[in-house]
Amino acid sequence: MKNLIFDISIILDFSSQKRDKQFTSSRKVFELAKKRDDTNIYLSSSSLGTIEFLKYQQLSEEHPELTDSQRKTAAKKFLTSLLNDFKIAKTPSYIDIESAEINTALIIASAESMAARVVTRNKDIFLNRPDIAITPEQLINELNVKKDSINFIDLGKQYFYLQPQIEKNMDEVLNSTSFIMGNKVRELEEKLADFVGVKHCIGVSSGTDALLISLMALDIKPDDEVITTPFTFIATGEMIALLGAKPVFVDIDPRTYNIDPDKIESAITPQTKAIMAVSLYGQCADFDKINAIAAKYQLPVIEDGAQSLGASYKGKQSCSLSTIGCTSFFPSKPLGGYGDSGACFTNDDDLAQIMREIRVHGQDRRYHHSRIGINGRMDTLQAAIVLAKLTIFPDEVEKRQELGECYSRLISEHCIDIIPPYITDDNTSVYAQYTIQVKDRDIIIQKLIDAGIPTAVHYPVPLNQQPALKTEVFDLPIAEDLSHQVMSLPMYPYLSETEQQKIVKAMVSYG
Ligand SMILES: Cc1ncc(COP(=O)(O)O)c(C=O)c1O
């Protein structure tokens, strides 16, 4: 992501009535930068007052007929309208006042703090930092070069949209100095419980810890068995094994990649203590069927919804579909923080209380530990960030669905031999991953690399074949076969349709 801070000279150029050569290039650089999705544009907080004042002066020259108060109002309005397009780059507290004239030192400090360049007509005042300053004419040449690479996930645009709210929330935490389990964690828990439609949300330190805490709350012990899918991220099986229990792998549905409910019952033994289903790639597993089998054998069900928060199954939200739902706020997840955190969800009051205790070393009151727990607490800063992101999450979920459908339409129209994701009528997917099935994976990955398009494989080795978990032979032909055929394409809410077309076009010569 390119960050650009426009200095006062450029802003006044393009707002002036004198449409000279400078007006044209300043206007053009603004228009070009504004529409590029790999570029964010800022005004330094240090220049806002001067912009308003100089605009007032400009109005005095160009509109002598206006009254003083009309000019002041118009200057304020101008500044407000700028802030529809620009975000404010704040001046950090670690400025080097002696490095340059004060206004230049302030803008350099802003630029350095966000690896930005300053677009300016006054390059000479940046003499000691020529790397930071760029003229509109130089920048126009750069911006006219077509963007040639696509990111797998790009969090930069989302940050640009949410920056004021994220900064505000983070400042509140920094000033409160309540860094662990502060008020924002409770606020997030309430909002998420509401969003998911359950009684309790317990914010924790990661998606992995959410799984561990839920297994511990269900009292999973050494030699117990937990039925799960082999087609997932390692954490699912790993947390079962960490407690000394045995992950019993059941093969998957070849169309949804989720655990095949019809194969669960035959895997149940007297040692079976729980079922842990994963809602892979952002589509929920078939919980009505899973819950019916679980009820027959009185087993609790955990949903590993690390990838599926925001998805729905039969009109109900992911993480509300079983005894406990778990999710992750890893940065690349559909709802991600800027570090590790996660959450457990349940309607069961007792389990909620137990999970809250396990999260803080099994503590039921200060320094009194009624059970063995872990350090599974959530950072307040992560809650502050996730809270800001939650405000636009429903829109982002919708955007993800549109992008997923667009990919599938383009693939069906243009590619033979590529199988797009299959979303059942009962489900909506959040497409945490947009994962396709191909025959010659290496060839198609190379074609995409040649076109500057990154891909990933989720997951190349099923858990039953991972050295750490390979203790027993399971018959899992579908998962093993599909692990050689799946691959994921770039997916995030700010991907453009043009980029999707480019990605699909790069695969056409394959299909
Ligand atoms: C299916 C699944 N389960 C669990 C996790 C673990 O989440 P975290 O990385 O937050 O610990 C992930 C994260 O990648 C995941 O995809």
Coordinates of C-alpha atoms and ligand atoms in Angstrom, one line a residue:
M1 CA 0.0 0.0 0.0
K2 CA 1.3 3.5 -1.0
N3 CA 0.7 6.2 1.6
L4 CA 0.8 9.8 0.3
I5 CA 0.5 13.0 2.3
F6 CA -0.5 15.9 0.2
D7 CA 1.1 19.2 1.4
I8 CA -0.6 22.6 1.5
S9 CA 0.8 23.7 -1.9
I10 CA -1.0 21.0 -3.8
I11 CA -4.3 21.4 -2.0
L12 CA -4.4 25.2 -2.6
D13 CA -3.3 24.6 -6.2
F14 CA -6.2 22.5 -7.1
S15 CA -8.7 24.5 -5.2
S16 CA -7.7 27.8 -6.8
Q17 CA -9.8 29.5 -9.5
K18 CA -6.6 30.3 -11.4
R19 CA -6.5 27.2 -13.6
D20 CA -2.8 27.4 -14.6
K21 CA -0.4 24.5 -15.3
Q22 CA 0.0 23.8 -11.6
F23 CA -3.7 23.5 -11.2
T24 CA -3.9 20.8 -13.8
S25 CA -1.2 18.6 -12.5
S26 CA -2.2 19.0 -8.8
R27 CA -5.8 18.1 -9.7
K28 CA -4.7 15.2 -11.8
V29 CA -2.4 13.7 -9.2
F30 CA -5.2 13.9 -6.6
E31 CA -7.7 12.2 -9.0
L32 CA -5.2 9.5 -9.9
A33 CA -4.2 8.7 -6.3
K34 CA -7.8 8.8 -5.1
K35 CA -9.0 6.1 -7.5
R36 CA -6.1 3.7 -7.0
D37 CA -6.9 0.9 -4.6
D38 CA -3.2 0.5 -3.7
T39 CA -2.9 4.1 -2.6
N40 CA -4.1 5.9 0.5
I41 CA -4.2 9.7 0.6
Y42 CA -3.7 11.9 3.7
L43 CA -3.4 15.4 5.0
S44 CA -1.0 16.0 7.9
S45 CA -2.8 17.1 11.0
S46 CA -0.1 19.8 11.3
S47 CA -1.3 21.5 8.1
L48 CA -5.0 21.6 8.6
G49 CA -5.1 25.0 10.3
T50 CA -2.9 26.5 7.6
I51 CA -5.0 25.0 4.9
E52 CA -8.1 26.6 6.4
F53 CA -6.3 30.0 6.8
L54 CA -4.8 30.0 3.4
K55 CA -8.1 29.0 1.8
Y56 CA -9.7 32.0 3.6
Q57 CA -7.0 34.3 2.1
Q58 CA -7.5 32.8 -1.3
L59 CA -11.2 33.5 -1.1
S60 CA -10.4 37.1 0.0
E61 CA -8.4 37.5 -3.2
E62 CA -10.7 35.7 -5.6
H63 CA -14.1 36.7 -4.0
P64 CA -13.8 40.2 -2.6
E65 CA -17.6 40.4 -2.7
L66 CA -17.9 37.9 0.2
T67 CA -18.2 39.0 3.8
D68 CA -15.6 38.0 6.3
S69 CA -17.9 35.5 7.9
Q70 CA -18.9 34.0 4.6
R71 CA -15.2 33.5 3.8
K72 CA -14.6 31.8 7.1
T73 CA -17.6 29.5 6.6
A74 CA -16.5 28.7 3.1
A75 CA -13.0 27.9 4.2
K76 CA -14.3 25.5 6.9
K77 CA -16.6 23.9 4.4
F78 CA -13.6 23.4 2.1
L79 CA -11.6 21.7 4.8
T80 CA -14.6 19.5 5.7
S81 CA -15.0 18.5 2.0
L82 CA -11.3 17.6 1.8
L83 CA -11.8 15.2 4.6
N84 CA -14.2 13.1 2.6
D85 CA -11.3 12.0 0.4
F86 CA -8.3 12.4 2.7
K87 CA -7.7 10.9 6.1
I88 CA -5.7 12.8 8.7
A89 CA -2.1 11.7 9.2
K90 CA -1.5 12.4 12.9
T91 CA 1.6 14.0 14.1
P92 CA 3.5 11.6 16.2
S93 CA 4.9 12.6 19.6
Y94 CA 8.5 11.6 18.6
I95 CA 9.1 14.5 16.2
D96 CA 12.7 15.7 15.6
I97 CA 12.1 19.4 16.1
E98 CA 15.7 20.3 15.2
S99 CA 15.9 18.5 11.9
A100 CA 14.1 21.2 9.8
E101 CA 11.9 24.3 9.9
I102 CA 9.1 23.3 12.3
N103 CA 6.3 22.8 9.8
T104 CA 8.5 20.7 7.6
A105 CA 9.7 18.7 10.7
L106 CA 6.1 18.0 11.6
I107 CA 5.1 16.7 8.2
I108 CA 8.3 14.6 7.9
A109 CA 7.4 13.1 11.3
S110 CA 3.9 12.2 10.1
A111 CA 5.3 10.8 6.8
E112 CA 8.0 8.7 8.6
S113 CA 5.5 7.2 11.1
M114 CA 3.4 5.8 8.2
A115 CA 6.1 5.1 5.6
A116 CA 4.4 7.8 3.4
R117 CA 5.8 10.2 0.9
V118 CA 4.9 13.9 0.8
V119 CA 3.5 15.3 -2.5
T120 CA 4.7 18.8 -2.7
R121 CA 5.7 21.7 -4.9
N122 CA 8.4 22.7 -2.4
K123 CA 10.8 19.9 -2.7
D124 CA 13.7 22.1 -1.7
I125 CA 12.3 22.4 1.9
F126 CA 12.8 18.7 2.2
L127 CA 16.5 19.0 1.4
N128 CA 17.6 16.6 4.2
R129 CA 14.9 14.1 3.3
P130 CA 14.8 14.0 -0.6
D131 CA 13.5 10.4 -0.3
I132 CA 10.3 11.6 1.2
A133 CA 9.3 14.4 -1.1
I134 CA 7.8 13.9 -4.6
T135 CA 6.4 16.5 -7.0
P136 CA 2.9 16.0 -8.6
E137 CA 4.6 15.6 -12.0
Q138 CA 6.9 12.8 -10.8
L139 CA 4.0 11.1 -9.0
I140 CA 1.7 11.2 -12.1
N141 CA 4.3 9.1 -14.0
E142 CA 4.3 6.6 -11.2
L143 CA 0.6 6.4 -10.8
N144 CA 0.0 6.0 -14.5
V145 CA 1.9 2.7 -14.4
K146 CA -0.7 0.0 -14.1
K147 CA -0.8 -1.9 -10.9
D148 CA 0.6 -5.2 -11.8
S149 CA 0.5 -7.3 -8.7
I150 CA -2.5 -8.5 -6.7
N151 CA -2.2 -9.3 -3.0
F152 CA -3.6 -12.5 -1.5
I153 CA -5.1 -10.5 1.3
D154 CA -4.7 -6.7 1.6
L155 CA -5.5 -5.1 4.9
G156 CA -4.4 -1.6 3.9
K157 CA -7.6 -0.3 2.4
Q158 CA -9.7 -1.5 5.3
Y159 CA -7.3 0.3 7.7
F160 CA -7.6 3.5 5.6
Y161 CA -11.4 3.4 5.9
L162 CA -11.4 2.6 9.6
Q163 CA -8.3 4.5 10.7
P164 CA -10.1 7.3 12.7
Q165 CA -12.2 4.8 14.7
I166 CA -9.2 2.4 15.2
E167 CA -7.0 5.2 16.4
K168 CA -9.7 6.5 18.7
N169 CA -10.3 3.1 20.2
M170 CA -6.6 2.4 20.6
D171 CA -6.0 5.8 22.2
E172 CA -8.7 5.1 24.7
V173 CA -7.0 1.8 25.7
L174 CA -3.5 3.4 25.8
N175 CA -4.8 6.2 28.1
S176 CA -6.8 3.8 30.3
T177 CA -3.6 1.6 30.7
S178 CA -6.0 -1.3 31.2
F179 CA -4.2 -3.5 28.6
I180 CA -5.6 -7.0 29.5
M181 CA -9.3 -7.7 29.7
G182 CA -10.2 -4.0 29.9
N183 CA -13.6 -2.5 29.3
K184 CA -13.3 -2.9 25.5
V185 CA -13.1 -6.7 25.9
R186 CA -16.5 -6.7 27.7
E187 CA -18.0 -4.3 25.2
L188 CA -16.8 -6.6 22.3
E189 CA -18.1 -9.7 24.1
E190 CA -21.6 -8.1 24.4
K191 CA -21.7 -6.9 20.8
L192 CA -20.4 -10.2 19.4
A193 CA -22.9 -12.2 21.5
D194 CA -25.6 -10.0 20.0
F195 CA -24.2 -10.4 16.5
V196 CA -24.0 -14.2 16.8
G197 CA -27.3 -14.5 18.6
V198 CA -26.1 -16.4 21.8
K199 CA -26.2 -15.6 25.5
H200 CA -22.4 -15.6 26.1
C201 CA -19.3 -14.6 24.3
I202 CA -15.9 -15.1 26.0
G203 CA -13.0 -13.1 24.5
V204 CA -9.8 -15.1 24.6
S205 CA -6.2 -14.9 23.4
S206 CA -6.5 -16.7 20.1
G207 CA -8.6 -19.1 18.0
T208 CA -6.4 -21.9 19.2
D209 CA -6.9 -21.0 22.8
A210 CA -10.7 -20.8 22.2
L211 CA -10.6 -24.5 21.1
L212 CA -8.4 -25.5 24.0
I213 CA -10.6 -23.7 26.6
S214 CA -13.8 -25.2 25.1
L215 CA -12.3 -28.7 25.2
M216 CA -11.1 -28.1 28.8
A217 CA -14.6 -26.8 29.8
L218 CA -16.1 -30.0 28.4
D219 CA -13.6 -31.9 30.6
I220 CA -11.8 -33.7 27.8
K221 CA -9.1 -35.8 29.3
P222 CA -6.3 -38.2 28.3
D223 CA -7.6 -41.2 26.4
D224 CA -10.9 -39.6 25.6
E225 CA -11.8 -39.5 21.9
V226 CA -13.0 -36.4 20.0
I227 CA -14.4 -36.9 16.6
T228 CA -13.2 -34.3 14.1
T229 CA -12.2 -33.6 10.5
P230 CA -8.7 -34.1 9.1
F231 CA -9.3 -31.3 6.5
T232 CA -8.5 -28.3 8.6
F233 CA -5.7 -26.1 10.1
I234 CA -3.5 -28.0 12.6
A235 CA -5.0 -26.3 15.7
T236 CA -8.2 -28.3 15.5
G237 CA -6.6 -31.7 16.0
E238 CA -3.6 -30.3 17.9
M239 CA -5.7 -29.0 20.8
I240 CA -7.4 -32.3 21.2
A241 CA -4.0 -34.1 21.3
L242 CA -2.6 -31.4 23.6
L243 CA -5.0 -32.6 26.3
G244 CA -3.9 -36.2 25.8
A245 CA -7.1 -37.1 24.0
K246 CA -7.3 -38.8 20.6
P247 CA -8.5 -37.0 17.6
V248 CA -10.7 -39.5 15.7
F249 CA -10.7 -38.3 12.1
V250 CA -13.8 -38.8 9.9
D251 CA -13.7 -38.2 6.2
I252 CA -15.2 -35.1 4.5
D253 CA -18.0 -34.3 2.2
P254 CA -16.3 -34.0 -1.3
R255 CA -18.3 -31.0 -2.2
T256 CA -18.3 -28.8 0.9
Y257 CA -14.9 -30.1 2.4
N258 CA -16.6 -30.2 5.8
I259 CA -16.9 -33.3 8.0
D260 CA -19.4 -35.8 6.4
P261 CA -22.1 -36.2 9.1
D262 CA -23.1 -39.6 7.6
K263 CA -19.7 -41.0 8.6
I264 CA -19.7 -39.8 12.2
E265 CA -21.9 -42.4 13.9
S266 CA -19.7 -45.4 12.9
A267 CA -16.7 -43.6 14.5
I268 CA -18.4 -43.3 17.9
T269 CA -17.0 -45.5 20.7
P270 CA -17.5 -45.6 24.5
Q271 CA -14.5 -43.3 24.7
T272 CA -16.0 -40.6 22.5
K273 CA -16.6 -37.5 24.5
A274 CA -17.2 -34.8 21.9
I275 CA -17.5 -33.9 18.3
M276 CA -15.5 -31.0 16.9
A277 CA -16.7 -29.9 13.5
V278 CA -14.9 -27.2 11.5
S279 CA -16.8 -24.7 9.2
L280 CA -14.1 -24.7 6.6
Y281 CA -13.3 -21.8 4.2
G282 CA -16.3 -19.8 5.7
Q283 CA -19.1 -22.3 5.1
C284 CA -20.8 -24.0 8.1
A285 CA -20.8 -27.7 8.5
D286 CA -24.1 -29.6 8.4
F287 CA -25.0 -28.9 12.1
D288 CA -28.5 -30.2 12.1
K289 CA -27.3 -33.7 11.2
I290 CA -24.2 -33.4 13.5
N291 CA -26.3 -32.3 16.4
A292 CA -28.9 -35.1 15.9
I293 CA -26.2 -37.7 16.1
A294 CA -24.6 -36.0 19.1
A295 CA -28.0 -35.8 20.9
K296 CA -28.5 -39.6 20.3
Y297 CA -25.2 -40.3 22.1
Q298 CA -25.4 -37.3 24.5
L299 CA -22.2 -35.7 23.2
P300 CA -21.4 -32.0 23.2
V301 CA -20.5 -30.4 19.9
I302 CA -17.9 -27.7 19.3
E303 CA -17.9 -25.6 16.1
D304 CA -14.4 -24.5 15.1
G305 CA -15.7 -21.4 13.4
A306 CA -12.3 -19.7 13.0
Q307 CA -13.0 -19.2 9.4
S308 CA -16.7 -18.8 9.4
L309 CA -17.8 -15.9 11.7
G310 CA -20.4 -14.0 9.7
A311 CA -21.6 -17.1 7.8
S312 CA -25.1 -18.5 8.3
Y313 CA -26.6 -21.9 8.3
K314 CA -30.4 -22.2 8.0
G315 CA -30.7 -18.5 8.9
K316 CA -28.6 -18.9 12.1
Q317 CA -25.1 -17.4 12.6
S318 CA -22.0 -19.5 12.7
C319 CA -20.8 -20.0 16.3
S320 CA -24.4 -20.3 17.5
L321 CA -25.0 -23.7 16.1
S322 CA -23.7 -26.1 18.7
T323 CA -22.8 -26.5 22.4
I324 CA -19.8 -24.1 22.0
G325 CA -18.7 -22.1 19.0
C326 CA -15.1 -20.9 18.7
T327 CA -13.6 -18.3 16.4
S328 CA -10.4 -16.5 15.7
F329 CA -9.5 -12.9 15.1
F330 CA -6.2 -13.6 13.5
P331 CA -5.5 -10.6 11.2
S332 CA -6.4 -12.4 8.0
K333 CA -9.7 -13.9 9.2
P334 CA -13.0 -12.3 8.0
L335 CA -13.1 -10.4 11.3
G336 CA -9.5 -9.9 12.3
G337 CA -7.5 -7.9 14.8
Y338 CA -3.9 -6.7 14.6
G339 CA -2.5 -9.6 16.5
D340 CA -3.8 -12.8 18.1
S341 CA -7.2 -13.1 19.8
G342 CA -10.4 -15.2 19.5
A343 CA -13.7 -16.0 21.2
C344 CA -15.9 -18.8 22.5
F345 CA -19.7 -18.6 22.3
T346 CA -22.3 -20.6 24.2
N347 CA -25.9 -20.4 25.4
D348 CA -25.0 -22.6 28.4
D349 CA -24.6 -20.5 31.6
D350 CA -22.5 -23.1 33.4
L351 CA -20.1 -23.7 30.5
A352 CA -19.7 -19.9 30.0
Q353 CA -18.7 -19.5 33.7
I354 CA -16.3 -22.4 33.4
M355 CA -14.7 -21.0 30.2
R356 CA -14.4 -17.6 31.9
E357 CA -12.5 -19.2 34.7
I358 CA -10.3 -21.4 32.5
R359 CA -9.3 -18.2 30.6
V360 CA -7.8 -16.8 33.8
H361 CA -5.9 -19.8 35.2
G362 CA -9.0 -21.4 36.6
Q363 CA -9.6 -18.5 38.9
D364 CA -13.2 -18.1 40.3
R365 CA -12.2 -15.2 42.5
R366 CA -9.0 -13.2 42.9
Y367 CA -6.1 -15.6 43.6
H368 CA -8.4 -18.5 44.2
H369 CA -8.1 -21.2 41.6
S370 CA -10.9 -23.8 41.6
R371 CA -9.7 -25.6 38.5
I372 CA -6.7 -25.8 36.2
G373 CA -6.8 -23.1 33.5
I374 CA -4.5 -21.3 31.2
N375 CA -3.5 -17.7 30.4
G376 CA -6.2 -17.3 27.7
R377 CA -7.0 -13.6 28.3
M378 CA -7.7 -11.2 25.5
D379 CA -5.6 -8.0 25.0
T380 CA -7.7 -4.9 25.3
L381 CA -6.0 -3.4 22.2
Q382 CA -7.1 -6.3 20.1
A383 CA -10.7 -5.8 21.4
A384 CA -10.4 -2.1 20.5
I385 CA -9.4 -3.0 16.9
V386 CA -12.0 -5.8 16.5
L387 CA -14.7 -3.5 17.8
A388 CA -13.9 -0.9 15.2
K389 CA -13.9 -3.5 12.5
L390 CA -17.2 -4.9 13.7
T391 CA -18.9 -1.7 12.7
I392 CA -18.4 -2.5 9.0
F393 CA -18.3 -6.3 9.3
P394 CA -21.9 -6.9 8.0
D395 CA -21.1 -4.9 4.9
E396 CA -17.8 -6.7 4.4
V397 CA -19.6 -10.0 4.8
E398 CA -21.9 -9.0 2.0
K399 CA -19.0 -7.9 -0.2
R400 CA -17.3 -11.2 0.4
Q401 CA -20.4 -13.0 -0.7
E402 CA -20.7 -10.9 -3.9
L403 CA -17.0 -11.5 -4.7
G404 CA -17.4 -15.2 -4.1
E405 CA -20.3 -15.4 -6.4
C406 CA -18.5 -13.3 -9.0
Y407 CA -15.5 -15.6 -8.9
S408 CA -17.7 -18.6 -9.3
R409 CA -19.6 -17.1 -12.2
L410 CA -16.4 -16.1 -14.0
I411 CA -14.9 -19.6 -13.4
S412 CA -18.0 -21.4 -14.7
E413 CA -18.1 -19.2 -17.8
H414 CA -14.4 -19.4 -18.7
C415 CA -12.7 -22.3 -17.1
I416 CA -13.2 -26.0 -17.8
D417 CA -11.8 -28.4 -15.2
I418 CA -11.9 -25.9 -12.3
I419 CA -14.4 -26.7 -9.7
P420 CA -15.6 -23.6 -7.8
P421 CA -16.7 -23.8 -4.1
Y422 CA -20.1 -25.5 -3.6
I423 CA -22.3 -23.6 -1.2
T424 CA -25.3 -25.5 -0.1
D425 CA -28.8 -24.0 -0.1
D426 CA -28.8 -24.0 3.7
N427 CA -25.6 -21.9 3.9
T428 CA -24.2 -18.5 3.2
S429 CA -20.4 -18.4 3.1
V430 CA -18.0 -15.6 4.2
Y431 CA -15.3 -17.1 1.9
A432 CA -12.5 -16.8 4.5
Q433 CA -10.8 -18.6 1.6
Y434 CA -12.0 -18.8 -2.0
T435 CA -10.9 -22.4 -2.6
I436 CA -11.1 -24.1 -6.0
Q437 CA -10.4 -27.7 -7.0
V438 CA -8.0 -28.3 -9.9
K439 CA -6.3 -31.3 -11.4
D440 CA -2.8 -29.9 -12.1
R441 CA -2.3 -27.7 -9.1
D442 CA 1.4 -27.0 -9.7
I443 CA 0.8 -25.9 -13.3
I444 CA -2.0 -23.5 -12.4
I445 CA -0.1 -22.0 -9.4
Q446 CA 2.8 -21.3 -11.7
K447 CA 0.5 -19.7 -14.3
L448 CA -0.8 -17.4 -11.6
I449 CA 2.6 -16.6 -10.3
D450 CA 3.7 -15.7 -13.9
A451 CA 0.7 -13.2 -13.9
G452 CA 1.8 -11.7 -10.5
I453 CA -1.0 -13.4 -8.6
P454 CA -0.3 -15.1 -5.3
T455 CA -2.1 -18.3 -4.2
A456 CA -2.1 -20.6 -1.2
V457 CA -3.0 -24.2 -0.4
H458 CA -5.4 -24.8 2.4
Y459 CA -4.3 -27.5 3.3
P460 CA -1.7 -29.6 1.6
V461 CA -1.5 -32.3 4.2
P462 CA -4.5 -33.6 6.1
L463 CA -4.1 -33.9 9.9
N464 CA -4.0 -37.6 9.9
Q465 CA -0.9 -37.4 7.8
Q466 CA 0.9 -34.8 9.9
P467 CA 3.9 -36.2 11.7
A468 CA 2.7 -34.8 15.0
L469 CA -0.7 -36.5 14.8
K470 CA 0.1 -39.6 12.8
T471 CA -0.5 -42.2 15.5
E472 CA -3.1 -44.3 13.9
V473 CA -4.2 -45.2 10.4
F474 CA -7.6 -43.7 9.3
D475 CA -9.4 -44.4 6.1
L476 CA -9.8 -41.0 4.7
P477 CA -9.6 -41.2 0.9
I478 CA -11.6 -38.1 0.1
A479 CA -9.6 -35.7 2.4
E480 CA -6.3 -37.2 1.2
D481 CA -7.2 -36.9 -2.4
L482 CA -8.5 -33.4 -2.2
S483 CA -5.5 -32.2 -0.3
H484 CA -3.7 -32.6 -3.6
Q485 CA -6.3 -30.7 -5.6
V486 CA -7.4 -27.6 -3.6
M487 CA -5.9 -24.1 -3.9
S488 CA -7.1 -20.7 -2.7
L489 CA -7.3 -17.5 -4.8
P490 CA -6.9 -13.9 -3.5
M491 CA -9.9 -13.0 -1.4
Y492 CA -10.7 -9.9 0.8
P493 CA -13.6 -7.5 0.7
Y494 CA -11.6 -4.8 -1.2
L495 CA -10.6 -7.0 -4.1
S496 CA -12.0 -5.5 -7.4
E497 CA -14.0 -7.2 -10.1
T498 CA -11.2 -6.2 -12.5
E499 CA -8.7 -8.0 -10.4
Q500 CA -11.0 -11.1 -10.3
Q501 CA -11.2 -11.0 -14.1
K502 CA -7.5 -10.8 -14.3
I503 CA -7.1 -13.8 -12.0
V504 CA -9.6 -15.9 -13.8
K505 CA -8.1 -14.9 -17.2
A506 CA -4.7 -16.1 -16.0
M507 CA -6.3 -19.5 -15.3
V508 CA -8.3 -19.8 -18.6
S509 CA -5.3 -21.0 -20.5
Y510 CA -5.2 -23.9 -18.0
G511 CA -8.9 -24.9 -18.0
Ligands
LIG1 C1 -9.9 -23.8 11.2 C2 -9.0 -23.1 12.1 N1 -9.0 -23.4 13.4 C3 -8.2 -22.8 14.3 C4 -7.4 -21.8 14.0 C5 -6.5 -21.1 15.0 O1 -6.8 -19.8 15.2 P1 -5.6 -18.8 15.7 O2 -4.6 -18.6 14.6 O3 -6.3 -17.5 16.1 O4 -5.0 -19.5 16.9 C6 -7.4 -21.4 12.6 C7 -6.5 -20.3 12.2 O5 -5.9 -20.3 11.2 C8 -8.2 -22.0 11.7 O6 -8.2 -21.7 10.4

